[in-house]
Short mmCIF file of C-alpha atoms in Angstrom, two decimals:
data_model
loop_
_atom_site.label_atom_id
_atom_site.label_comp_id
_atom_site.label_asym_id
_atom_site.label_seq_id
_atom_site.Cartn_x
_atom_site.Cartn_y
_atom_site.Cartn_z
CA UNK A 1 64.08 149.11 150.21
CA UNK A 2 63.99 146.45 147.94
CA UNK A 3 65.26 149.17 144.76
CA UNK A 4 68.02 149.77 146.46
CA UNK A 5 69.44 147.24 147.48
CA UNK A 6 69.58 146.19 143.48
CA UNK A 7 71.23 149.03 142.96
CA UNK A 8 74.08 148.41 146.25
CA UNK A 9 74.21 144.96 144.15
CA UNK A 10 76.19 146.36 141.14
CA UNK A 11 79.32 148.41 142.14
CA UNK A 12 80.13 151.74 140.95
CA UNK A 13 82.46 150.19 137.80
CA UNK A 14 83.02 151.70 134.43
CA UNK A 15 80.33 150.99 131.78
CA UNK A 16 81.67 148.53 129.80
CA UNK A 17 80.99 148.62 125.37
CA UNK A 18 79.11 145.33 125.24
CA UNK A 19 77.50 146.39 121.66
CA UNK A 20 80.04 148.88 119.93
CA UNK A 21 78.19 152.33 119.15
CA UNK A 22 78.51 153.20 115.23
CA UNK A 23 77.52 155.15 112.35
CA UNK A 24 73.81 156.44 112.19
CA UNK A 25 71.52 159.38 110.94
CA UNK A 26 68.38 159.73 112.10
CA UNK A 27 65.13 162.12 112.10
CA UNK A 28 63.39 162.37 115.32
CA UNK A 29 60.16 163.85 117.19
CA UNK A 30 59.63 165.61 120.26
CA UNK A 31 56.60 165.67 121.76
CA UNK A 32 54.85 167.05 124.81
CA UNK A 33 52.65 165.54 127.63
CA UNK A 34 49.38 165.04 125.40
CA UNK A 35 51.32 163.32 122.52
CA UNK A 36 51.59 166.98 120.41
CA UNK A 37 54.61 166.95 118.15
CA UNK A 38 56.08 169.88 119.20
CA UNK A 39 59.50 169.76 117.90
CA UNK A 40 61.09 168.20 114.77
CA UNK A 41 64.71 166.80 115.06
CA UNK A 42 67.93 165.23 113.15
CA UNK A 43 70.36 163.26 114.97
CA UNK A 44 73.70 161.99 113.10
CA UNK A 45 76.40 159.36 115.11
CA UNK A 46 79.32 159.37 113.57
CA UNK A 47 82.26 156.83 114.74
CA UNK A 48 86.07 158.20 114.10
CA UNK A 49 88.40 155.44 115.44
CA UNK A 50 88.14 155.22 119.86
CA UNK A 51 85.97 158.81 119.29
CA UNK A 52 82.20 159.00 118.93
CA UNK A 53 80.57 162.22 117.87
CA UNK A 54 76.95 162.82 118.45
CA UNK A 55 74.63 165.85 116.86
CA UNK A 56 70.94 166.43 117.26
CA UNK A 57 69.39 169.42 116.17
CA UNK A 58 65.84 170.23 117.21
CA UNK A 59 63.83 173.11 115.51
CA UNK A 60 60.96 173.89 117.72
CA UNK A 61 57.11 174.82 117.07
CA UNK A 62 57.53 177.87 118.22
CA UNK A 63 60.75 179.61 116.23
CA UNK A 64 63.19 177.85 118.66
CA UNK A 65 66.17 175.88 117.83
CA UNK A 66 68.67 173.52 119.82
CA UNK A 67 71.21 171.88 119.03
CA UNK A 68 73.26 168.80 121.47
CA UNK A 69 76.95 167.42 120.68
CA UNK A 70 78.37 165.31 122.28
CA UNK A 71 81.91 163.36 121.97
CA UNK A 72 82.76 160.01 123.74
CA UNK A 73 85.57 157.96 123.99
CA UNK A 74 84.45 154.22 122.61
CA UNK A 75 87.28 151.33 123.67
CA UNK A 76 86.65 148.53 126.24
CA UNK A 77 84.34 151.23 128.48
CA UNK A 78 82.05 154.12 127.36
CA UNK A 79 83.46 157.48 128.64
CA UNK A 80 82.04 160.27 127.74
CA UNK A 81 84.20 163.75 127.04
CA UNK A 82 81.89 166.25 126.24
CA UNK A 83 78.15 167.91 126.32
CA UNK A 84 76.87 170.85 124.80
CA UNK A 85 73.05 172.03 124.64
CA UNK A 86 73.25 175.63 122.88
CA UNK A 87 68.85 176.80 122.69
CA UNK A 88 68.24 179.85 120.20
CA UNK A 89 65.29 181.65 119.34
CA UNK A 90 65.58 184.22 116.09
CA UNK A 91 69.81 183.89 115.89
CA UNK A 92 69.71 185.31 120.09
CA UNK A 93 71.08 182.35 122.77
CA UNK A 94 68.68 181.95 125.13
CA UNK A 95 70.12 178.82 126.71
CA UNK A 96 73.38 177.13 127.35
CA UNK A 97 74.72 173.82 128.76
CA UNK A 98 78.02 172.66 129.19
CA UNK A 99 79.68 170.06 130.38
CA UNK A 100 83.95 168.80 130.35
CA UNK A 101 83.90 165.41 131.60
CA UNK A 102 87.65 165.69 131.52
CA UNK A 103 88.80 168.80 133.99
CA UNK A 104 85.09 168.96 135.58
CA UNK A 105 83.96 172.11 134.71
CA UNK A 106 80.01 172.57 134.06
CA UNK A 107 78.38 175.88 133.41
CA UNK A 108 75.06 177.05 132.70
CA UNK A 109 73.91 180.49 130.82
CA UNK A 110 70.21 181.38 130.81
CA UNK A 111 68.68 184.01 129.63
CA UNK A 112 66.26 186.22 131.93
CA UNK A 113 64.43 188.75 130.06
CA UNK A 114 67.53 190.90 129.27
CA UNK A 115 70.18 189.53 131.67
CA UNK A 116 72.37 186.45 131.11
CA UNK A 117 72.12 184.68 134.10
CA UNK A 118 75.72 182.39 134.47
CA UNK A 119 76.42 179.61 137.06
CA UNK A 120 79.84 177.18 137.05
CA UNK A 121 80.96 174.35 139.12
CA UNK A 122 83.56 172.14 139.67
CA UNK A 123 81.96 168.65 139.62
CA UNK A 124 83.29 165.09 140.54
CA UNK A 125 83.00 162.92 137.27
CA UNK A 126 84.13 159.48 137.78
CA UNK A 127 85.26 158.68 134.29
CA UNK A 128 83.14 156.17 132.83
CA UNK A 129 80.45 156.27 134.72
CA UNK A 130 79.32 159.87 134.44
CA UNK A 131 76.96 160.84 131.44
CA UNK A 132 74.88 163.80 130.38
CA UNK A 133 72.31 164.59 127.42
CA UNK A 134 71.71 161.57 125.13
CA UNK A 135 75.41 159.94 126.71
CA UNK A 136 72.97 158.94 129.57
CA UNK A 137 70.77 156.78 126.73
CA UNK A 138 73.91 155.34 125.34
CA UNK A 139 75.09 154.43 128.96
CA UNK A 140 72.10 152.81 130.35
CA UNK A 141 71.72 150.63 126.84
CA UNK A 142 75.21 149.34 127.71
CA UNK A 143 74.52 148.23 131.13
CA UNK A 144 73.63 144.13 131.68
CA UNK A 145 70.60 144.60 133.24
CA UNK A 146 67.71 141.90 133.24
CA UNK A 147 64.61 142.83 134.26
CA UNK A 148 64.05 143.83 137.46
CA UNK A 149 67.79 144.33 138.02
CA UNK A 150 69.36 147.86 138.41
CA UNK A 151 72.40 149.57 138.20
CA UNK A 152 73.76 153.26 138.79
CA UNK A 153 75.60 156.35 136.72
CA UNK A 154 76.73 159.66 137.77
CA UNK A 155 74.64 162.46 135.95
CA UNK A 156 74.64 165.90 135.45
CA UNK A 157 71.68 167.73 136.28
CA UNK A 158 71.02 171.25 135.83
CA UNK A 159 68.80 173.34 137.85
CA UNK A 160 69.64 175.23 136.10
CA UNK A 161 72.59 175.44 138.30
CA UNK A 162 75.28 171.96 137.26
CA UNK A 163 74.77 169.70 140.00
CA UNK A 164 76.12 165.63 140.38
CA UNK A 165 73.24 163.22 140.85
CA UNK A 166 72.83 159.49 141.39
CA UNK A 167 70.86 157.88 139.08
CA UNK A 168 69.39 154.21 139.76
CA UNK A 169 68.84 152.64 136.58
CA UNK A 170 66.62 149.63 136.40
CA UNK A 171 65.25 147.21 133.78
CA UNK A 172 61.47 146.96 134.33
CA UNK A 173 61.07 144.78 131.78
CA UNK A 174 59.04 144.28 128.60
CA UNK A 175 56.79 146.94 127.05
CA UNK A 176 55.70 146.60 123.87
CA UNK A 177 55.60 150.29 121.85
CA UNK A 178 53.26 151.53 119.11
CA UNK A 179 55.10 152.72 116.53
CA UNK A 180 54.55 153.50 112.71
CA UNK A 181 51.73 151.27 112.77
CA UNK A 182 53.25 148.49 114.43
CA UNK A 183 54.23 146.91 118.12
CA UNK A 184 58.28 147.45 118.81
CA UNK A 185 58.92 144.50 121.43
CA UNK A 186 60.70 146.79 123.89
CA UNK A 187 61.99 146.52 127.50
CA UNK A 188 61.60 150.14 129.97
CA UNK A 189 64.34 151.41 131.91
CA UNK A 190 63.51 153.57 134.45
CA UNK A 191 66.27 156.17 135.56
CA UNK A 192 65.43 157.60 139.59
CA UNK A 193 67.33 160.18 141.02
CA UNK A 194 68.26 159.40 144.55
CA UNK A 195 68.55 162.35 146.70
CA UNK A 196 69.69 162.99 149.70
CA UNK A 197 68.05 162.77 152.73
CA UNK A 198 67.70 166.81 153.77
CA UNK A 199 66.44 167.60 150.01
CA UNK A 200 63.89 164.59 149.41
CA UNK A 201 60.92 166.82 151.57
CA UNK A 202 61.65 169.72 149.39
CA UNK A 203 63.09 169.01 146.09
CA UNK A 204 60.75 166.63 143.44
CA UNK A 205 62.94 165.14 140.82
CA UNK A 206 60.96 163.27 138.62
CA UNK A 207 61.83 159.48 136.87
CA UNK A 208 63.06 159.56 133.37
CA UNK A 209 62.29 156.62 131.34
CA UNK A 210 63.82 155.22 128.39
CA UNK A 211 62.53 152.15 126.02
CA UNK A 212 64.78 150.01 124.14
CA UNK A 213 64.73 146.88 121.40
CA UNK A 214 64.48 144.03 123.62
CA UNK A 215 66.59 141.79 121.62
CA UNK A 216 71.06 142.70 120.87
CA UNK A 217 72.03 145.59 120.17
CA UNK A 218 69.55 147.34 122.41
CA UNK A 219 68.67 150.48 120.14
CA UNK A 220 66.89 153.37 121.63
CA UNK A 221 63.08 153.69 120.22
CA UNK A 222 61.86 156.16 123.11
CA UNK A 223 62.66 158.30 125.65
CA UNK A 224 60.35 160.80 128.12
CA UNK A 225 62.28 162.76 130.40
CA UNK A 226 62.58 166.68 130.66
CA UNK A 227 63.66 168.77 128.18
CA UNK A 228 67.05 169.82 129.63
CA UNK A 229 66.97 171.46 133.09
CA UNK A 230 64.54 170.39 136.46
CA UNK A 231 62.03 172.71 135.76
CA UNK A 232 62.33 172.15 131.96
CA UNK A 233 58.66 170.73 130.26
CA UNK A 234 57.95 166.85 130.39
CA UNK A 235 59.26 165.81 126.60
CA UNK A 236 58.48 162.27 124.72
CA UNK A 237 61.24 161.59 122.24
CA UNK A 238 60.65 159.56 119.18
CA UNK A 239 62.88 157.39 117.48
CA UNK A 240 60.67 156.58 115.07
CA UNK A 241 58.42 159.70 114.43
CA UNK A 242 55.50 160.74 115.28
CA UNK A 243 55.01 163.18 112.90
CA UNK A 244 56.15 166.88 112.57
CA UNK A 245 55.89 170.16 113.57
CA UNK A 246 55.47 171.55 109.97
CA UNK A 247 51.37 172.23 109.53
CA UNK A 248 49.79 171.50 105.69
CA UNK A 249 48.05 173.73 103.98
CA UNK A 250 44.28 172.54 102.92
CA UNK A 251 44.15 170.44 100.27
CA UNK A 252 48.20 170.10 99.50
CA UNK A 253 49.57 166.89 98.47
CA UNK A 254 52.62 165.71 100.40
CA UNK A 255 55.83 164.97 98.11
CA UNK A 256 54.89 161.05 97.98
CA UNK A 257 51.09 162.23 97.16
CA UNK A 258 49.35 161.16 99.95
#
């Protein structure tokens, strides 16, 4: 009840840009629930006038590759325009998830053996409040929350059919994150999906968690979530990588001589 009251205290207005995002280039890692690195990543974020283009590429231990592309309009408010996730294995497409936020058109394509299952949906996506993929973390970083405070975002979930979900975003307060042999002062955010009452006894929708630097401008340090779709494995994404999926041969030295 307390969480619901906190959420209702915030009107469903557009996400205001408090710290304008700019260019960056990073090499995050993705781990499984046990902490083993399962994918090496490369992320670029480029500002082009009032547009922000984000591109992430993942190379998985099992040979899969995935590319996420997000575009945003950045002014007084943050507005996501497009989201796309394309997953391949040995050059053959396995899954595709896409959203056009201007039209509300969303689709998913999932390979099941030799068959491709396709789903389409026309969604109600309020401008400046609706996000998917990396856009969700970017939007959460802009929310003016204090510890214990909460707000709501509209989130596009894939089940794998595209659906609209309301996320309650709550600032849980301080939780430092160990990274690169040091501890980074962070605040943990919980992203809690609100399900309609008739679905609650039958559908399990776990919370996701984000860790942002405590001092402004907020920067994402870690994310814990399902990979893309609802029933995907739980993964942890570290902006400061835990390691690499590239195993070293016995006796092989790294380029730095270590």
